[in-house]
Structure formats: C-alpha cells, structure tokens
Amino acid sequence: MTKKAFQDNPLDTPVQFIKGVGPRLATVFASRDIRTIRDLLYFFPRKYEDRSKLALVKDLVEGSSASLKLTVHQAYMRPLRGRFSKLLEVKAFDQDKQWISLKWFRTYKGFEQKFEPGIKIIATGAVKVFGSIREMVHPDIQFDLEEELHVGRIVPIYTEIDGIPTKTLRKILDTALSLALPSIKEELPVPALRKHGLPGIAHAIREVHFPPVIPGGQTTQGEEAFADFKSPAHQRLIYEEFFKFEWHILSKRLNLEKEKGHPLDSARLKASLQAHLKALPFTLTRGQTEALEAIGGDLCRPHPMNRLLQGDVGAGKTAVAFLSALGVMDQGFQAALMAPTEILAEQHYMNLKRLYGEQVPVKLLVGKTTTTERRVIQELLDTGGAALLIGTHALIEDPVKFRNLGLVIIDEQHRFGVDQRRKLREKSVIQPHTLVMTATPIPRTLALTAYGDLEVSVIRERPPGRTPIKTRLIRPAEHRKMIEVITHELNSGRQAYFIFPLVNDSEEESFKHLKSAVSAAETLANEVFPQFRVGLLHGQLSPSEKAAVMERFRKNEVQILVSTTVVEVGVDVPNATIMVIEHPERFGLSQLHQLRGRIGRGQYASTCFLKTDRPEHIPTPERLEVMCETEDGFRIAEADLELRGPGEFLGTRQSGALPFKIASLVRDQDWLIKARDDVMQILKADPSLKHPENRPFKAYLETSGKLESAHLKTS
Ligand code: ADP
Ligand code: MG
C-alpha cells in the first residue's frame, strides 16, 4: 500500500487499498458499485446469524445449525471413488468428550495441515446425525479463537458477491471500519436524532455490521432486534435514508412552487365551472367536488400546479379533468389530455363531445389521425385560441406545437415515463399546470415517497347508484353453476368480460396449462354460449381492429368480450356486469382490482368470478381472499405492497429510483412519517440551514447530497 493511496478522506479511498483486497477483488466489488471505503461501509448485511451461543455435541439434532467449540483429534485425507477424488475428515470432540466428524469433499492445498492434533477450533454449520454418529459437511472453521469476527456473536450475512467468501468480506469490512470509522461525520441534525433516541452515525455503522458482543452471552433481546432490523443502529440508518430522501423531494416541491406560472382569474373560474357543472347530467360526488376545488385553487396561484388525482376506477376522475380543462380554456388557454391507449383517448373524446357538443373546440390526435387532420389541428392551435387536444403518445411524437398550453392532463399516469410527461409539458412556451391521474390507489407510504413532490387529491367514494361488485372464487366443481348464472345475466340483456392471461396457447412448459384468449374465444362462441355473440380483444390486434371490437361491445353488438389485460385501463361499458378472470393467480392484486373495475359501472349489480384451477381441498391464496373481501382499492394496494413490494406500483415512473438500501416502505412506515415531519419542520424554521445544528446537513447537501438529489427522477 502506497502512502498516496489514501485520499484526504479515508472514506474516499478505493477499496483496493484495503489489506486483503487488491486489484482482483476490487474489480469484483466494482461490479457491485462498491468502489470506495464509503461504499463498503454502506454495503449493509442482508441478515444476521446468531452464533453467540455455543452448542454441545450431545444436544445436536439433524438439520439444525450450530457452533461448536472443539478440540482436534486427528485429520486425514481419504481417497474416494466416484465424483470426488478425496475426502478430508477431521475427528474432534467437545468439552464433554463427545465426538463429531467434520468433512470436506473439496479443500485447498494445505488446508488439512491447519488441523493440528490438540488445537481448539470453532466449527459452525448444519448438523447431520446418523445413529450415534454426528457430522458436519463443509463447516465454517475458526482457528484463531482470539479472533471474534465470525463466531461467539451475532454475525452479519451479506448478499453474496461472487468470488468473495463471506468470511473474507467480514474481514474486509472489519478493516474498513477501523480505517474509516473515525472519519465518518454526523450529517443529520443532532436534535432530531436525540428526539428519537437514535445513535450517532459512526456507532450505527459499526453496530449494523458487527452487533455488539454482550458479556455473558445474553444477547436474546439484541438478537431479535437485529434480525428484524429494529436495533437502534438499524433505526438510525433507516431514519437517515428517509430524512435525506424527504429533504430532496420536499425541497424540490418548494422550488417548483417558486417557478412562475400563469394564474387564472379566480372569479371567472368559479363562474365558468358553475356553468359547466349545470350541463353535466349528474352532480359531482363530494370527493369530486373537493378535488375540483383543490385544482381550482392551484390554477389560480402564481406558480404551476403539480397535482396527482387518485381515485379508484369509476370514481369519476375524467369529469374532474374535463371541468378543469374547460375552466382553463374559458380563459383563453389551450389544454392537452394524454391517455395511454387509443381506445381511451377516443372514449374521452367522444364523452366530451357528448357532454359539451360543439361548444368546445376539441380535437383528437392519435396514431391513425390523417395528415390533413393534423394540419387542421395545427392551424387551430396556431390561432392561439382555446382548444383541447386529446390523444395518445402521438401527442408527443407529432411535431404539433401549442401556442399557449395552460394545462397538461395525463390519464393513467403510471403508463407513461417521466420523460414522456416532461416532453408534453415542453410543448408549451409557457409553464403549464399539470394534472396527473391514476386509478391505481397508492398506499400512503408510496404516495409520500414516489409522489412526494406532488400535491395529492383523492376521490374515495364512487358515484351514487352503483351497486357493489360481488367477487367470488370459482373452483372447478362450481364452473357449471357459474355458466348458468352468466347465461341468465346475458339473457336479461347484460354483457360479460372474459379475461385471459395469454393471447395464444403456448407450448412453453410454464405456460402450457394456461388457457388463452384466442382459443377460449372459439370455445365460448361455439360451445358454451352459441346463442350470444363473442368479440375478441388483445394486444396483437392493430389499433383500428381494437377500436372496432370495443365499439361493437359498447354498442352491445357483441355480448361477450374475450380479452387479455388490454381491457384493463379505463374502458367504460356500464351495461357489462359480469367479469370472469381465468388464472387469477397470474395477476397482481392491483391489476385484478383494475380489471374488476370494468364492471360495476352502471346501475346493475355486478359479479366478478375469479376462476381458479385449484380443487376444493387446496386453500385459497391469501391474495385472492383479499379480492373477495374488499372493493376498497386502498386496502388492496396496501396488501399488494406488502405482498410484492413497491416495484409493482411505480411502473415506468422512476422505476428503481427509490434509493433505499436499508429502509423498507412496508416495514418502516413509522420512520418515514417521523422523518418527513422533521424535514418539514426544518424546511419551515430554517430553510437555508443557517442554524449551527443544521450546518452539517447543509454540507452534505452541497457535496454527495447534490448527486443523490439529481438521481431522483420525479414528476
Ligand atoms: P374514472 O376515470 O375515475 O375511472 P370515469 O370518469 O370514467 O371514472 O367515470 C366513470 C363513469 O361514471 C362515467 O360513465 C361517468 O360519466 C360517470 N360519473 C362520473 N361522475 C359521476 C357522478 N358524480 N355521478 C354519476 N355518474 C358519474
Ligand atoms: Mg379514467
């Protein structure tokens, strides 16, 4: 190791200068983005193994894991026939003179010579019992009993890095800690830590890697806390991650609020909303009214709105979006509404036409829009007068330019990436207001993190006059009964969806047993429901074919729509009251909930059948039970978050952008709220971090914090 190897700050020293690392291991570490000692210290254990208690040979049971303190009697190599050429066997005994045999089928040169007769070792591994014989195969051996890293304590287990044995990793970490721990600076405001009784950073990092050895071996309490990531050291690091994250995201929101927008006139907005409300064939629900009021408030403020409108499928978000657009247009601005599919864009377009007829200059821009029509659209926008353009991503792909785009609305926003949304906003010369909508209810913790930079409105209730959707799990034996129920329903004039996970039958082993939309459509049309007309919708159809099928279903020219999940988003056919979902196990909870939202949209009672192949005696998977129990999208979302983690919710929005290494949005919700409250308080009391106790955090923001903040892709 050369002197120059150490940077001014040991934390910035490349890992290869740690004793025992070298260029080869450094390359391996680099493949895991571990380059400096700092990276290494923040490579936290995945779990822990309690080796604080030493076992006795007589107490060992088959299959258990144990640590034993042993005296070596003898070690010998035995030639073997077959796959392994040699076997190393070590005979040893414990304090009660109980024998055990340790075996290795693969060893390195000279390993057997370490087992000198009479020396003491600690062996850790899984136990095998054959009658009176006990053995361990490939146990972990500690020779130097002075060395305390690997045994006699709670030891850290790291995510495996190819080519670096756990013990080596532990040693490297131990060295790294002794080199750099004193250089770690406290960055968080000390009063906040004190308030929650959290330890300082150096202490936390040390303990999270090497939980303290408590004299007398009584570590029961500590042991569980570490296993559950609930030790003070863990809590401190979790709090820190949330604190930094919330600071980045909340200060971004504050900055956005400083940007100049173009406020609407509040009195005029009220008047025009009132007029448009009168023209609606229904009155708004309380949730819709509140959302509209919040949006109205935003539109009249001097900086751009950035609001997320959450509401279950069928909650009536579209009406709120239309009214907002009309309000903006009445004051001379243009508006754009982007939907993820052509079906949806067309549906929005037709709904608006139906509601407001020719009063509103509304245009549709989708993939198949003709060049002539595109020219007409551009001419309309060029006049600079009010206009609403509804479309798909064609809106951003087309060179169409707005003159004074005042409001951007994004429907089913999780279907779009951050960049796509920004592109649409950039079509405007002025800074437009933005309203993003989602029908995927987002658990509170996620809303606070992934969407922490947005204001949030929630429409919880659904429009009145809807009957609840019954959801039932259908086992093979109940299949016939289900068909009877559906036939009855279709005979009374209603319509049905049949949803399949695949388009076509698949030969692939893991898909072979699955029914597909294409073959099921045939069977349903010819054998099961010959008296009704069956339509087929899936992602391999062209956009115009899809639109044609949907149109026929909407007009009740086909009674049964067989489909894959393309029907998931936003489709509105109030006369459809039945949904059969085949192989519901294949879908996520939120997806099932979205699918189910296609029914229960009119005044008729609706039923969703989750048709499983599992026979009666196999219990219902927990997830499907949740579906049968509740229609509350937020409850389902919470369950989904717990079962599958946050990735599923974020979609293309900042996938992988949640930067948590140790914090979990499910397990550590409380800490998220605490950190958020603390950050808000500091942002209010000392926004430029002038107070001495906040200065270390300011220093962080000016160094590594800058990069971390830039990496968060939001809005
Ligand atoms: P979302 O986009 O939230 O899934 P939509 O806006 O498509 O829901 O609304 C679903 C249906 O409910 C539409 O047919 C719409 O016309 C109707 N609707 C919306 N708001 C109300 C209301 N307040 N009362 C009655 N019907 C409503
Ligand atoms: Mg919708």
mmCIF file of C-alpha atoms and ligand atoms in Angstrom, residues 314 317-318 344 348 411-412 437 439 570 601, ligand 2:
data_model
loop_
_atom_site.group_PDB
_atom_site.id
_atom_site.type_symbol
_atom_site.label_atom_id
_atom_site.label_comp_id
_atom_site.label_asym_id
_atom_site.label_seq_id
_atom_site.Cartn_x
_atom_site.Cartn_y
_atom_site.Cartn_z
ATOM 1 C CA GLY A 314 -65.043 4.533 -11.930
ATOM 2 C CA LYS A 317 -61.765 11.410 -12.371
ATOM 3 C CA THR A 318 -62.458 12.182 -16.004
ATOM 4 C CA LEU A 344 -59.139 5.503 -24.035
ATOM 5 C CA HIS A 348 -62.535 10.602 -23.699
ATOM 6 C CA ASP A 411 -54.525 9.961 -17.613
ATOM 7 C CA GLU A 412 -53.288 6.707 -16.082
ATOM 8 C CA MET A 437 -54.359 10.948 -12.765
ATOM 9 C CA ALA A 439 -56.638 4.651 -10.955
ATOM 10 C CA GLY A 570 -60.291 2.946 -18.164
ATOM 11 C CA ARG A 601 -70.095 0.930 -13.696
HETATM 12 MG MG MG B 2 -60.374 7.030 -16.249
#
